[in-house]
PDB file of C-alpha atoms in Angstrom:
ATOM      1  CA  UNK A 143      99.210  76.595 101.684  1.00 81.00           C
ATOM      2  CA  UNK A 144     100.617  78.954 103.960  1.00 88.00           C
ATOM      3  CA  UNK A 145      98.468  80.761 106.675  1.00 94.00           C
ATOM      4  CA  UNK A 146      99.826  83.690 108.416  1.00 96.00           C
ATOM      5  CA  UNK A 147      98.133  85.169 111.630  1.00 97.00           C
ATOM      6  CA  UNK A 148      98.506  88.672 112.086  1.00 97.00           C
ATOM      7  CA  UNK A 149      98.883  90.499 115.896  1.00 97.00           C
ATOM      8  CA  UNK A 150      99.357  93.301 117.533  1.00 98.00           C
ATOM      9  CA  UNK A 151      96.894  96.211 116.746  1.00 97.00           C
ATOM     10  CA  UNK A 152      95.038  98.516 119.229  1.00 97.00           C
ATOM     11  CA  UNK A 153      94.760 101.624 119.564  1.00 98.00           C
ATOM     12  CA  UNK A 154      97.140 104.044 120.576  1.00 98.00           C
ATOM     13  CA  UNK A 155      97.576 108.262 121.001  1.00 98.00           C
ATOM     14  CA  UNK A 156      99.396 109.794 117.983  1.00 98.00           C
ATOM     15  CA  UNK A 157     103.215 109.929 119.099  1.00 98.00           C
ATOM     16  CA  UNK A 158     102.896 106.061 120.320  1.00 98.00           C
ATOM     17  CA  UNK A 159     103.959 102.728 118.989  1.00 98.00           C
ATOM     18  CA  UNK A 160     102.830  99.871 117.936  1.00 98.00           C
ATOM     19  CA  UNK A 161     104.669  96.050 116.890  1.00 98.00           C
ATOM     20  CA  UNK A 162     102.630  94.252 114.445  1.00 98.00           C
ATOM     21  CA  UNK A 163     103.130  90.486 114.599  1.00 98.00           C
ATOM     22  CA  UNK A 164     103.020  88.042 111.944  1.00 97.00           C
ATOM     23  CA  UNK A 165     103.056  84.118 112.233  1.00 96.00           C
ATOM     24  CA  UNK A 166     102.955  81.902 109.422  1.00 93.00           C
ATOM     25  CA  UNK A 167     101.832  78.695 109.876  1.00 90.00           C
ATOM     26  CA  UNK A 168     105.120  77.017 107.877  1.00 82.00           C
ATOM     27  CA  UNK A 169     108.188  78.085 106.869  1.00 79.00           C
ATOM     28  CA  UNK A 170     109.013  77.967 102.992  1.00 74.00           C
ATOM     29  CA  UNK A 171     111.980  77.803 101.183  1.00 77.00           C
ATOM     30  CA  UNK A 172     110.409  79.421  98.140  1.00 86.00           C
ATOM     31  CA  UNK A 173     110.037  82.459 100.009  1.00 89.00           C
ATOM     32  CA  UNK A 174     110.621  85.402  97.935  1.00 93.00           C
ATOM     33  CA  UNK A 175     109.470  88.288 100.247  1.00 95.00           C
ATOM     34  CA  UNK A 176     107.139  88.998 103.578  1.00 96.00           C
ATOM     35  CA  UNK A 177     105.694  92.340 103.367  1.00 97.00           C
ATOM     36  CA  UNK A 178     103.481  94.821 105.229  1.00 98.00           C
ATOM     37  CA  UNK A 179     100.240  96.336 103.534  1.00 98.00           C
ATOM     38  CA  UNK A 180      97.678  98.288 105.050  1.00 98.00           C
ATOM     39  CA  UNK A 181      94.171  99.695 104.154  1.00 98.00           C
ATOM     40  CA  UNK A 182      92.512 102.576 105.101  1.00 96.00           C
ATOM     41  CA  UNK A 183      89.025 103.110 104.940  1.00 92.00           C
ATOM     42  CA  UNK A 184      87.774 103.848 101.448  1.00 94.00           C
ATOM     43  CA  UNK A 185      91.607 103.535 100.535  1.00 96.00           C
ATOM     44  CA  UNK A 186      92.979 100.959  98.097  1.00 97.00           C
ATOM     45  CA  UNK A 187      95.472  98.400  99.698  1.00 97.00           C
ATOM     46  CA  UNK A 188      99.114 100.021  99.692  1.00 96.00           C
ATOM     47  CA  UNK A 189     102.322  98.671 100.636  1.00 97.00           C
ATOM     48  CA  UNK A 190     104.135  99.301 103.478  1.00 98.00           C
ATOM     49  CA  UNK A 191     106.868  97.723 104.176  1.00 98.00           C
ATOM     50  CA  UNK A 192     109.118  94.447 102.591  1.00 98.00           C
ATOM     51  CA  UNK A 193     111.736  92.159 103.643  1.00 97.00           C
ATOM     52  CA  UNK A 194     113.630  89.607 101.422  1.00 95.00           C
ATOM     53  CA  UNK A 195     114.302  86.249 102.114  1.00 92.00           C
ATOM     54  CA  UNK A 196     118.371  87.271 102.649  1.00 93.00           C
ATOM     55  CA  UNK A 197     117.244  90.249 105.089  1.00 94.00           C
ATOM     56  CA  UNK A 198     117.195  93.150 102.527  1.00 97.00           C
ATOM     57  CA  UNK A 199     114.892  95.536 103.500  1.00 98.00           C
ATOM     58  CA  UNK A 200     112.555  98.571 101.154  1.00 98.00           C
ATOM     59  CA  UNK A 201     109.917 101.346 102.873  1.00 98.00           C
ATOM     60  CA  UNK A 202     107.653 103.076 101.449  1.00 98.00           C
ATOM     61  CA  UNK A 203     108.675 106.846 101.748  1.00 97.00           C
ATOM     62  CA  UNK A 204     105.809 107.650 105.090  1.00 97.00           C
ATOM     63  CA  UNK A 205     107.225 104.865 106.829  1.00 98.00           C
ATOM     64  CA  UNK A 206     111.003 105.474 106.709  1.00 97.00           C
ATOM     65  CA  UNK A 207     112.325 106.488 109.492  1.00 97.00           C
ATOM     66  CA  UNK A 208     109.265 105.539 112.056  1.00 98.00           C
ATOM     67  CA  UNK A 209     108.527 101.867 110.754  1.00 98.00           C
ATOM     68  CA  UNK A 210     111.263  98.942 111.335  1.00 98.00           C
ATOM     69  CA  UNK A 211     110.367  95.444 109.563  1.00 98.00           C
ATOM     70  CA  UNK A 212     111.624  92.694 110.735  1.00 97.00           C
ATOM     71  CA  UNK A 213     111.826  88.643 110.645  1.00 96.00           C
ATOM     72  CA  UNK A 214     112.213  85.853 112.579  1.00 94.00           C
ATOM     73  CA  UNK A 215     112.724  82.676 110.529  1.00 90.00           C
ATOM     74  CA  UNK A 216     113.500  80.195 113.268  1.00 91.00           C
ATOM     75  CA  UNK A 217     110.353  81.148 114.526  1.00 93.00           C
ATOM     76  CA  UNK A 218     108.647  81.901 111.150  1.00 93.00           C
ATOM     77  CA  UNK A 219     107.232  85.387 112.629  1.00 95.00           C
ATOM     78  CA  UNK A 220     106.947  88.504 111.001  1.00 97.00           C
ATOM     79  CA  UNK A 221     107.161  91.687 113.000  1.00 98.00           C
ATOM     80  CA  UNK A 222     106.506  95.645 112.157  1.00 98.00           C
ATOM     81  CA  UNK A 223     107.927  97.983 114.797  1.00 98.00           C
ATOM     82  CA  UNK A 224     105.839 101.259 114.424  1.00 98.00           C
ATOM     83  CA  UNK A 225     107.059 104.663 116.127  1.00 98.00           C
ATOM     84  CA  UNK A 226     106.087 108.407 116.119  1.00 98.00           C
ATOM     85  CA  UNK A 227     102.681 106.819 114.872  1.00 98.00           C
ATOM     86  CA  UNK A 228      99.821 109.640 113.346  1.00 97.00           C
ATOM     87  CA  UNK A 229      96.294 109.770 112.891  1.00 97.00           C
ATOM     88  CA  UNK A 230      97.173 109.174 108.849  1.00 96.00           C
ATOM     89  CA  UNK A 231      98.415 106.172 109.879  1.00 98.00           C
ATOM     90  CA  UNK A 232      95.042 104.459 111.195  1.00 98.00           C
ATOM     91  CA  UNK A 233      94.335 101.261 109.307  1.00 98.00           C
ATOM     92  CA  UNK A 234      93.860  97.359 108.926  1.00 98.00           C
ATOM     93  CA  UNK A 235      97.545  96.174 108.138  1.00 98.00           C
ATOM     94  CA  UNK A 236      98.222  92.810 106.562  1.00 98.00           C
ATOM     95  CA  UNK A 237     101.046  90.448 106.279  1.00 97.00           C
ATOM     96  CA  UNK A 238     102.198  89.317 103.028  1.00 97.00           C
ATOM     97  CA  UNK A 239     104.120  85.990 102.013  1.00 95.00           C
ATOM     98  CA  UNK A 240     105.279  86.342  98.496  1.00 94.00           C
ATOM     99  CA  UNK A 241     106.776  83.170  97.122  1.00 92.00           C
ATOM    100  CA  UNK A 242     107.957  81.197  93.808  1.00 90.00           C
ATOM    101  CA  UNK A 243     105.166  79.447  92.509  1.00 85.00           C
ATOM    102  CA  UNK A 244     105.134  75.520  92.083  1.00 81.00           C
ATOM    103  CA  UNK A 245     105.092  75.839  88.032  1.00 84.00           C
ATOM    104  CA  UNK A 246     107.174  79.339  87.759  1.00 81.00           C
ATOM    105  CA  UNK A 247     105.353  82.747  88.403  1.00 90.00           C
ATOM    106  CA  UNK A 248     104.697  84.052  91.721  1.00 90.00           C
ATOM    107  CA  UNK A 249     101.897  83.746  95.225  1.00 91.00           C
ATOM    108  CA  UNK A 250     100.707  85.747  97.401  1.00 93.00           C
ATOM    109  CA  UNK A 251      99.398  84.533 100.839  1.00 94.00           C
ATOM    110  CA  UNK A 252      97.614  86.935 103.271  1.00 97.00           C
ATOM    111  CA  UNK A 253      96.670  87.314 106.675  1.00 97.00           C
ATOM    112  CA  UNK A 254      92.983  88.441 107.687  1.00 97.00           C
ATOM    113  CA  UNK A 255      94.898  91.673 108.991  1.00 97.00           C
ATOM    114  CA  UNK A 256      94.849  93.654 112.618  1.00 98.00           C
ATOM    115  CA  UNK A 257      93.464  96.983 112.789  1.00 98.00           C
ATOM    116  CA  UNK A 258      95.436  99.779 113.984  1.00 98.00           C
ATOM    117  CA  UNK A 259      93.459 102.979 115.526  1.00 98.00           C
ATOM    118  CA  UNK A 260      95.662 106.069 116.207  1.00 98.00           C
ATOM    119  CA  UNK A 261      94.228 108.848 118.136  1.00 97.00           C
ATOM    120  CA  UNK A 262      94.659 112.861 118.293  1.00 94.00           C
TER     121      UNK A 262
END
């Protein structure tokens, strides 16, 4: 079972930046995608961010342009690169492993998440 560890939250003035880190604990050739959620208070979980296992990359529409995600399979790290960060943008994020299941269908595996904090 895969573990990932996420990193890299604070807190940080509104115009400032952030890199979320993500290690997994393994690397796995039934990797399908790694992908950034986050959580706001009272929010549901929402996506953020994705990246394939052949380096494709999809944002959601608030993070183009200000988010980067990226990966590091030789060291089986995950990062997200956050810029021109905003209040709205204050939240746990989590790190996603989604992978071909043993018998067919899909996983998910999740970090515990790292809280970001932006100020005004």
């Amino acid at each position: 079972q895969v573990q990932l560890v996420e990193s890299g939250g604070g807190l940080v003035q509104a115009g400032g930046s952030l890199t979320l880190s993500c290690v997994a604990s393994e690397s796995t050739s039934n990797l399908i995608a790694m992908r950034w959620y986050r959580q706001a208070p009272g929010k549901p979980r929402d996506w953020v961010a994705a990246i394939t296992s052949g380096g494709n990359t999809a944002y959601q529409a608030f993070a183009k342009g200000r988010f980067t995600i990226s990966r590091d399979a030789a060291k089986n790290t995950l990062y997200l690169q956050m810029s021109s960060l905003e209040p709205e943008d204050t939240a746990i994020y989590f790190c996603n492993a989604y992978v071909s299941g043993p018998t067919g269908g899909t996983l998910d595996y999740w970090g515990q998440g790292t809280q970001v904090t932006v100020s005004s």
